[in-house]
């Protein structure tokens, strides 16, 4: 199923708790799997990925993992 490939909001919340030990830091965290999926479908290996808000660092983590 698609949610296995890209994750869910619950996955994003679990990631935040794992990192910060506090779920209330971000209201709607996106799972790293989702951002990795989107980046891999929309860019090539040498692309520059800009994260305008950089709130939770999810995009940065996804880029590093890719």
Backbone as numpy.savetxt, mean C-alpha at the origin, in Angstrom:
# Nx Ny Nz CAx CAy CAz Cx Cy Cz
-9.62 -15.05 -6.24 -10.44 -13.87 -6.24 -9.57 -12.61 -6.24
-10.16 -11.51 -6.66 -9.42 -10.26 -6.77 -8.88 -9.79 -5.42
-9.67 -9.92 -4.35 -9.20 -9.43 -3.05 -7.98 -10.21 -2.57
-7.81 -11.45 -3.01 -6.59 -12.19 -2.67 -5.37 -11.59 -3.36
-5.58 -11.03 -4.54 -4.50 -10.45 -5.32 -4.12 -9.06 -4.82
-5.10 -8.25 -4.44 -4.83 -6.85 -4.09 -5.05 -6.52 -2.62
-5.60 -7.41 -1.84 -5.84 -7.15 -0.43 -7.16 -6.43 -0.18
-7.44 -6.19 1.08 -8.68 -5.54 1.51 -8.35 -4.41 2.49
-9.37 -3.64 2.84 -9.17 -2.59 3.85 -8.73 -3.19 5.18
-9.24 -4.39 5.48 -8.84 -5.06 6.73 -7.35 -5.39 6.69
-6.83 -5.75 5.51 -5.40 -6.02 5.38 -4.60 -4.75 5.63
-5.08 -3.63 5.10 -4.41 -2.35 5.33 -4.40 -1.98 6.80
-5.51 -2.18 7.47 -5.59 -1.90 8.91 -4.64 -2.79 9.70
-4.58 -4.07 9.32 -3.68 -5.00 10.01 -2.22 -4.60 9.82
-1.87 -4.11 8.63 -0.51 -3.66 8.38 -0.16 -2.46 9.27
-1.11 -1.53 9.41 -0.88 -0.35 10.26 -0.68 -0.77 11.71
-1.50 -1.70 12.19 -1.36 -2.17 13.57 -0.01 -2.84 13.76
0.42 -3.63 12.78 1.72 -4.31 12.86 2.88 -3.31 12.95
2.76 -2.22 12.22 3.85 -1.23 12.18 3.81 -0.28 13.37
2.62 0.27 13.66 2.50 1.32 14.66 1.87 0.89 15.98
1.37 -0.33 16.07 0.66 -0.84 17.25 -0.55 0.03 17.61
-1.10 0.72 16.62 -2.27 1.58 16.84 -3.06 1.68 15.55
-4.30 1.24 15.58 -5.13 1.24 14.37 -5.68 2.62 14.04
-5.75 3.50 15.01 -6.42 4.79 14.82 -5.55 5.84 14.14
-4.35 5.51 13.74 -3.47 6.50 13.12 -4.01 6.95 11.76
-4.48 6.01 10.96 -5.04 6.32 9.64 -6.42 5.70 9.53
-7.38 6.46 9.01 -8.76 5.99 8.93 -8.98 4.89 7.91
-8.43 5.04 6.73 -8.67 4.08 5.64 -7.37 3.68 4.96
-6.51 2.94 5.65 -5.23 2.57 5.05 -5.41 1.58 3.90
-4.62 1.78 2.86 -4.67 0.88 1.71 -3.65 -0.22 1.92
-3.95 -1.44 1.52 -2.98 -2.52 1.66 -1.83 -2.35 0.66
-0.63 -2.69 1.09 0.54 -2.60 0.22 0.34 -3.42 -1.04
-0.33 -4.58 -0.91 -0.58 -5.43 -2.09 -1.35 -4.68 -3.17
-2.29 -3.84 -2.79 -3.08 -3.08 -3.76 -2.19 -2.08 -4.50
-1.38 -1.34 -3.77 -0.53 -0.34 -4.40 0.52 -1.01 -5.29
1.07 -2.14 -4.84 2.02 -2.88 -5.66 1.36 -3.34 -6.96
0.14 -3.82 -6.86 -0.59 -4.28 -8.05 -0.79 -3.11 -9.03
-1.26 -1.98 -8.52 -1.51 -0.82 -9.38 -0.23 -0.31 -10.03
0.83 -0.22 -9.25 2.10 0.25 -9.81 2.61 -0.71 -10.88
2.51 -2.00 -10.62 3.02 -2.98 -11.59 2.22 -2.97 -12.89
0.96 -2.60 -12.84 0.12 -2.57 -14.04 0.24 -1.26 -14.81
0.68 -0.20 -14.15 0.67 1.13 -14.76 2.04 1.69 -15.09
3.09 1.00 -14.73 4.43 1.55 -14.93 5.37 0.51 -15.52
6.53 0.98 -15.93 7.58 0.05 -16.32 8.67 0.09 -15.24
9.67 -0.72 -15.40 10.71 -0.87 -14.36 11.45 0.44 -14.05
11.57 1.31 -15.01 12.32 2.56 -14.81 11.43 3.77 -14.54
10.18 3.55 -14.23 9.24 4.65 -14.01 9.55 5.38 -12.71
9.13 6.61 -12.64 9.21 7.40 -11.41 7.81 7.43 -10.82
7.69 7.02 -9.57 6.40 6.97 -8.90 6.37 8.08 -7.86
5.42 8.99 -7.99 5.27 10.10 -7.05 4.14 9.81 -6.08
4.38 10.06 -4.82 3.37 9.89 -3.78 3.09 11.27 -3.20
2.07 11.92 -3.69 1.79 13.31 -3.35 1.57 13.52 -1.85
0.82 12.63 -1.21 0.50 12.83 0.20 1.49 12.15 1.14
1.94 10.97 0.80 2.92 10.22 1.61 2.53 10.11 3.08
1.26 9.90 3.34 0.78 9.83 4.72 1.30 8.63 5.48
0.90 7.45 5.09 1.29 6.25 5.82 2.54 5.60 5.25
2.98 6.03 4.08 4.16 5.44 3.47 3.89 4.17 2.68
2.62 3.87 2.45 2.27 2.65 1.73 2.86 2.61 0.33
2.80 3.72 -0.38 3.33 3.75 -1.75 4.84 3.56 -1.72
5.51 4.20 -0.82 6.96 4.03 -0.70 7.34 2.60 -0.41
6.60 1.97 0.49 6.87 0.57 0.83 6.62 -0.31 -0.39
5.54 -0.06 -1.10 5.22 -0.86 -2.30 6.31 -0.75 -3.35
6.82 0.47 -3.57 7.88 0.69 -4.55 9.13 -0.07 -4.12
9.49 0.03 -2.86 10.67 -0.67 -2.37 10.53 -2.19 -2.52
9.34 -2.71 -2.25 9.12 -4.16 -2.38 9.16 -4.61 -3.83
8.73 -3.74 -4.74 8.78 -4.12 -6.16 10.21 -4.08 -6.66
